[in-house]
Amino acid sequence: MKNEKTHAGPALEAEGLVQRLNASRPWAGVKTAAAATLITVGAPGILIGLLMLTVEEPSRKDLAEHDGEPGEQIPVRDVARFIWARKRLYLSL
């Protein structure tokens, strides 16, 4: 049994780390190890989302196929035609 390799090692280490962190911060209000694990796994996503607020959106040049002036609003009818022409794509969403 000693020589058997298991892949549970990293998961058990992560669970132990989360439990130690949870025990050291009782003010967090986390009641179970599963909840603490979900919070620990979700925190980087929230941080990355906040970081993305600092990234400048690229300009959108020459994307619309509209006959009007640049910067002119596109009529809803043209938008509806565009979506209807690609209905298989939009209905799959």
GROMACS .gro file of N, CA and C in nm:
model
  279
    1MET      N    1   0.081  -0.120   0.000
    1MET     CA    2   0.000   0.000   0.000
    1MET      C    3   0.085   0.126   0.000
    2LYS      N    4   0.204   0.120   0.055
    2LYS     CA    5   0.286   0.240   0.063
    2LYS      C    6   0.333   0.286  -0.074
    3ASN      N    7   0.353   0.196  -0.167
    3ASN     CA    8   0.409   0.232  -0.296
    3ASN      C    9   0.304   0.275  -0.398
    4GLU      N   10   0.176   0.269  -0.361
    4GLU     CA   11   0.071   0.308  -0.455
    4GLU      C   12   0.071   0.459  -0.473
    5LYS      N   13   0.060   0.499  -0.599
    5LYS     CA   14   0.055   0.642  -0.628
    5LYS      C   15  -0.091   0.685  -0.637
    6THR      N   16  -0.123   0.793  -0.571
    6THR     CA   17  -0.258   0.849  -0.582
    6THR      C   18  -0.247   0.993  -0.629
    7HIS      N   19  -0.351   1.040  -0.687
    7HIS     CA   20  -0.355   1.177  -0.734
    7HIS      C   21  -0.437   1.266  -0.640
    8ALA      N   22  -0.469   1.215  -0.525
    8ALA     CA   23  -0.548   1.292  -0.429
    8ALA      C   24  -0.461   1.385  -0.346
    9GLY      N   25  -0.330   1.370  -0.353
    9GLY     CA   26  -0.239   1.450  -0.271
    9GLY      C   27  -0.259   1.600  -0.284
   10PRO      N   28  -0.255   1.655  -0.406
   10PRO     CA   29  -0.273   1.799  -0.420
   10PRO      C   30  -0.409   1.848  -0.371
   11ALA      N   31  -0.513   1.770  -0.396
   11ALA     CA   32  -0.647   1.809  -0.350
   11ALA      C   33  -0.654   1.811  -0.199
   12LEU      N   34  -0.595   1.710  -0.135
   12LEU     CA   35  -0.596   1.706   0.011
   12LEU      C   36  -0.512   1.818   0.069
   13GLU      N   37  -0.402   1.851   0.005
   13GLU     CA   38  -0.319   1.963   0.051
   13GLU      C   39  -0.396   2.093   0.041
   14ALA      N   40  -0.467   2.113  -0.071
   14ALA     CA   41  -0.545   2.236  -0.089
   14ALA      C   42  -0.657   2.244   0.014
   15GLU      N   43  -0.722   2.131   0.040
   15GLU     CA   44  -0.829   2.131   0.140
   15GLU      C   45  -0.773   2.164   0.279
   16GLY      N   46  -0.657   2.107   0.312
   16GLY     CA   47  -0.596   2.137   0.441
   16GLY      C   48  -0.558   2.283   0.453
   17LEU      N   49  -0.507   2.341   0.344
   17LEU     CA   50  -0.472   2.483   0.343
   17LEU      C   51  -0.596   2.569   0.366
   18VAL      N   52  -0.704   2.535   0.296
   18VAL     CA   53  -0.828   2.612   0.312
   18VAL      C   54  -0.881   2.599   0.454
   19GLN      N   55  -0.875   2.481   0.512
   19GLN     CA   56  -0.923   2.464   0.649
   19GLN      C   57  -0.838   2.543   0.747
   20ARG      N   58  -0.706   2.545   0.726
   20ARG     CA   59  -0.621   2.625   0.815
   20ARG      C   60  -0.650   2.774   0.801
   21LEU      N   61  -0.671   2.820   0.678
   21LEU     CA   62  -0.706   2.960   0.657
   21LEU      C   63  -0.840   2.993   0.719
   22ASN      N   64  -0.935   2.902   0.706
   22ASN     CA   65  -1.068   2.923   0.762
   22ASN      C   66  -1.061   2.929   0.914
   23ALA      N   67  -0.978   2.844   0.975
   23ALA     CA   68  -0.967   2.841   1.120
   23ALA      C   69  -0.899   2.968   1.172
   24SER      N   70  -0.810   3.025   1.091
   24SER     CA   71  -0.739   3.144   1.136
   24SER      C   72  -0.821   3.271   1.120
   25ARG      N   73  -0.933   3.263   1.046
   25ARG     CA   74  -1.018   3.381   1.025
   25ARG      C   75  -1.164   3.349   1.057
   26PRO      N   76  -1.198   3.337   1.182
   26PRO     CA   77  -1.338   3.305   1.215
   26PRO      C   78  -1.434   3.419   1.180
   27TRP      N   79  -1.383   3.539   1.161
   27TRP     CA   80  -1.468   3.652   1.126
   27TRP      C   81  -1.525   3.640   0.986
   28ALA      N   82  -1.469   3.550   0.904
   28ALA     CA   83  -1.516   3.537   0.766
   28ALA      C   84  -1.656   3.476   0.760
   29GLY      N   85  -1.699   3.407   0.863
   29GLY     CA   86  -1.834   3.353   0.867
   29GLY      C   87  -1.855   3.228   0.784
   30VAL      N   88  -1.750   3.163   0.739
   30VAL     CA   89  -1.762   3.043   0.659
   30VAL      C   90  -1.782   2.924   0.753
   31LYS      N   91  -1.889   2.851   0.730
   31LYS     CA   92  -1.926   2.742   0.822
   31LYS      C   93  -1.867   2.607   0.784
   32THR      N   94  -1.850   2.582   0.656
   32THR     CA   95  -1.803   2.450   0.614
   32THR      C   96  -1.677   2.462   0.529
   33ALA      N   97  -1.606   2.353   0.519
   33ALA     CA   98  -1.485   2.350   0.435
   33ALA      C   99  -1.522   2.366   0.289
   34ALA      N  100  -1.639   2.313   0.248
   34ALA     CA  101  -1.681   2.327   0.108
   34ALA      C  102  -1.705   2.473   0.073
   35ALA      N  103  -1.769   2.546   0.161
   35ALA     CA  104  -1.793   2.689   0.136
   35ALA      C  105  -1.662   2.766   0.130
   36ALA      N  106  -1.571   2.733   0.219
   36ALA     CA  107  -1.440   2.799   0.220
   36ALA      C  108  -1.364   2.769   0.092
   37THR      N  109  -1.376   2.646   0.043
   37THR     CA  110  -1.309   2.608  -0.082
   37THR      C  111  -1.366   2.686  -0.199
   38LEU      N  112  -1.499   2.699  -0.205
   38LEU     CA  113  -1.561   2.775  -0.314
   38LEU      C  114  -1.519   2.921  -0.310
   39ILE      N  115  -1.511   2.978  -0.193
   39ILE     CA  116  -1.468   3.117  -0.180
   39ILE      C  117  -1.322   3.130  -0.225
   40THR      N  118  -1.239   3.037  -0.183
   40THR     CA  119  -1.097   3.042  -0.218
   40THR      C  120  -1.077   3.026  -0.368
   41VAL      N  121  -1.154   2.940  -0.431
   41VAL     CA  122  -1.140   2.918  -0.575
   41VAL      C  123  -1.199   3.036  -0.653
   42GLY      N  124  -1.305   3.098  -0.603
   42GLY     CA  125  -1.370   3.208  -0.674
   42GLY      C  126  -1.300   3.341  -0.660
   43ALA      N  127  -1.222   3.360  -0.556
   43ALA     CA  128  -1.157   3.490  -0.532
   43ALA      C  129  -1.067   3.535  -0.647
   44PRO      N  130  -0.985   3.447  -0.705
   44PRO     CA  131  -0.902   3.494  -0.817
   44PRO      C  132  -0.984   3.544  -0.936
   45GLY      N  133  -1.099   3.482  -0.961
   45GLY     CA  134  -1.185   3.527  -1.071
   45GLY      C  135  -1.237   3.667  -1.046
   46ILE      N  136  -1.272   3.697  -0.923
   46ILE     CA  137  -1.319   3.831  -0.890
   46ILE      C  138  -1.205   3.931  -0.906
   47LEU      N  139  -1.087   3.894  -0.862
   47LEU     CA  140  -0.972   3.983  -0.876
   47LEU      C  141  -0.938   4.008  -1.022
   48ILE      N  142  -0.945   3.905  -1.105
   48ILE     CA  143  -0.916   3.922  -1.247
   48ILE      C  144  -1.023   4.010  -1.312
   49GLY      N  145  -1.148   3.991  -1.272
   49GLY     CA  146  -1.255   4.076  -1.324
   49GLY      C  147  -1.233   4.222  -1.290
   50LEU      N  148  -1.192   4.250  -1.167
   50LEU     CA  149  -1.163   4.387  -1.127
   50LEU      C  150  -1.043   4.442  -1.204
   51LEU      N  151  -0.945   4.358  -1.227
   51LEU     CA  152  -0.828   4.399  -1.303
   51LEU      C  153  -0.866   4.434  -1.447
   52MET      N  154  -0.961   4.362  -1.504
   52MET     CA  155  -1.003   4.387  -1.641
   52MET      C  156  -1.072   4.523  -1.656
   53LEU      N  157  -1.118   4.581  -1.547
   53LEU     CA  158  -1.177   4.715  -1.553
   53LEU      C  159  -1.073   4.820  -1.590
   54THR      N  160  -0.947   4.788  -1.571
   54THR     CA  161  -0.840   4.884  -1.602
   54THR      C  162  -0.791   4.872  -1.745
   55VAL      N  163  -0.834   4.769  -1.818
   55VAL     CA  164  -0.789   4.747  -1.955
   55VAL      C  165  -0.874   4.831  -2.049
   56GLU      N  166  -0.808   4.904  -2.138
   56GLU     CA  167  -0.880   4.989  -2.233
   56GLU      C  168  -0.937   4.905  -2.347
   57GLU      N  169  -1.062   4.930  -2.379
   57GLU     CA  170  -1.127   4.857  -2.487
   57GLU      C  171  -1.074   4.908  -2.621
   58PRO      N  172  -1.043   4.817  -2.714
   58PRO     CA  173  -0.993   4.862  -2.844
   58PRO      C  174  -1.103   4.934  -2.922
   59SER      N  175  -1.061   5.024  -3.011
   59SER     CA  176  -1.159   5.097  -3.091
   59SER      C  177  -1.222   5.002  -3.192
   60ARG      N  178  -1.344   5.031  -3.226
   60ARG     CA  179  -1.418   4.947  -3.320
   60ARG      C  180  -1.435   5.024  -3.450
   61LYS      N  181  -1.342   5.007  -3.539
   61LYS     CA  182  -1.344   5.080  -3.666
   61LYS      C  183  -1.387   4.987  -3.778
   62ASP      N  184  -1.470   5.039  -3.865
   62ASP     CA  185  -1.511   4.970  -3.988
   62ASP      C  186  -1.573   4.833  -3.961
   63LEU      N  187  -1.648   4.819  -3.852
   63LEU     CA  188  -1.712   4.691  -3.824
   63LEU      C  189  -1.856   4.687  -3.875
   64ALA      N  190  -1.924   4.799  -3.870
   64ALA     CA  191  -2.064   4.802  -3.910
   64ALA      C  192  -2.075   4.820  -4.061
   65GLU      N  193  -2.159   4.741  -4.122
   65GLU     CA  194  -2.184   4.756  -4.266
   65GLU      C  195  -2.311   4.838  -4.281
   66HIS      N  196  -2.297   4.966  -4.263
   66HIS     CA  197  -2.411   5.057  -4.268
   66HIS      C  198  -2.375   5.170  -4.363
   67ASP      N  199  -2.472   5.216  -4.439
   67ASP     CA  200  -2.447   5.316  -4.541
   67ASP      C  201  -2.438   5.459  -4.487
   68GLY      N  202  -2.465   5.478  -4.361
   68GLY     CA  203  -2.468   5.612  -4.305
   68GLY      C  204  -2.329   5.666  -4.274
   69GLU      N  205  -2.329   5.783  -4.214
   69GLU     CA  206  -2.205   5.849  -4.174
   69GLU      C  207  -2.141   5.774  -4.057
   70PRO      N  208  -2.009   5.781  -4.043
   70PRO     CA  209  -1.945   5.722  -3.925
   70PRO      C  210  -1.995   5.792  -3.798
   71GLY      N  211  -2.028   5.716  -3.699
   71GLY     CA  212  -2.079   5.771  -3.574
   71GLY      C  213  -2.230   5.786  -3.572
   72GLU      N  214  -2.294   5.766  -3.685
   72GLU     CA  215  -2.440   5.775  -3.691
   72GLU      C  216  -2.502   5.650  -3.629
   73GLN      N  217  -2.614   5.668  -3.562
   73GLN     CA  218  -2.679   5.552  -3.501
   73GLN      C  219  -2.740   5.463  -3.608
   74ILE      N  220  -2.728   5.333  -3.586
   74ILE     CA  221  -2.783   5.236  -3.680
   74ILE      C  222  -2.928   5.210  -3.641
   75PRO      N  223  -3.019   5.216  -3.737
   75PRO     CA  224  -3.160   5.192  -3.705
   75PRO      C  225  -3.183   5.049  -3.653
   76VAL      N  226  -3.282   5.037  -3.566
   76VAL     CA  227  -3.315   4.907  -3.507
   76VAL      C  228  -3.353   4.807  -3.617
   77ARG      N  229  -3.418   4.854  -3.721
   77ARG     CA  230  -3.458   4.766  -3.832
   77ARG      C  231  -3.334   4.700  -3.894
   78ASP      N  232  -3.226   4.776  -3.912
   78ASP     CA  233  -3.103   4.719  -3.969
   78ASP      C  234  -3.039   4.618  -3.874
   79VAL      N  235  -3.045   4.648  -3.746
   79VAL     CA  236  -2.992   4.554  -3.646
   79VAL      C  237  -3.073   4.425  -3.647
   80ALA      N  238  -3.206   4.437  -3.655
   80ALA     CA  239  -3.293   4.320  -3.659
   80ALA      C  240  -3.264   4.235  -3.784
   81ARG      N  241  -3.243   4.300  -3.899
   81ARG     CA  242  -3.209   4.227  -4.021
   81ARG      C  243  -3.076   4.152  -4.005
   82PHE      N  244  -2.978   4.219  -3.944
   82PHE     CA  245  -2.848   4.158  -3.922
   82PHE      C  246  -2.862   4.033  -3.835
   83ILE      N  247  -2.937   4.044  -3.726
   83ILE     CA  248  -2.956   3.929  -3.636
   83ILE      C  249  -3.035   3.819  -3.706
   84TRP      N  250  -3.140   3.857  -3.781
   84TRP     CA  251  -3.223   3.757  -3.849
   84TRP      C  252  -3.141   3.681  -3.954
   85ALA      N  253  -3.050   3.750  -4.022
   85ALA     CA  254  -2.966   3.684  -4.122
   85ALA      C  255  -2.873   3.582  -4.057
   86ARG      N  256  -2.845   3.599  -3.930
   86ARG     CA  257  -2.758   3.508  -3.856
   86ARG      C  258  -2.834   3.440  -3.742
   87LYS      N  259  -2.961   3.410  -3.766
   87LYS     CA  260  -3.048   3.359  -3.659
   87LYS      C  261  -2.999   3.228  -3.599
   88ARG      N  262  -2.936   3.142  -3.677
   88ARG     CA  263  -2.886   3.017  -3.621
   88ARG      C  264  -2.780   3.043  -3.514
   89LEU      N  265  -2.698   3.143  -3.536
   89LEU     CA  266  -2.596   3.178  -3.440
   89LEU      C  267  -2.659   3.236  -3.314
   90TYR      N  268  -2.749   3.332  -3.331
   90TYR     CA  269  -2.806   3.400  -3.215
   90TYR      C  270  -2.907   3.314  -3.139
   91LEU      N  271  -2.978   3.226  -3.206
   91LEU     CA  272  -3.072   3.137  -3.137
   91LEU      C  273  -2.999   3.031  -3.055
   92SER      N  274  -2.877   2.998  -3.095
   92SER     CA  275  -2.801   2.898  -3.019
   92SER      C  276  -2.750   2.955  -2.887
   93LEU      N  277  -2.747   3.087  -2.875
   93LEU     CA  278  -2.700   3.148  -2.750
   93LEU      C  279  -2.809   3.132  -2.648
   0.00000   0.00000   0.00000
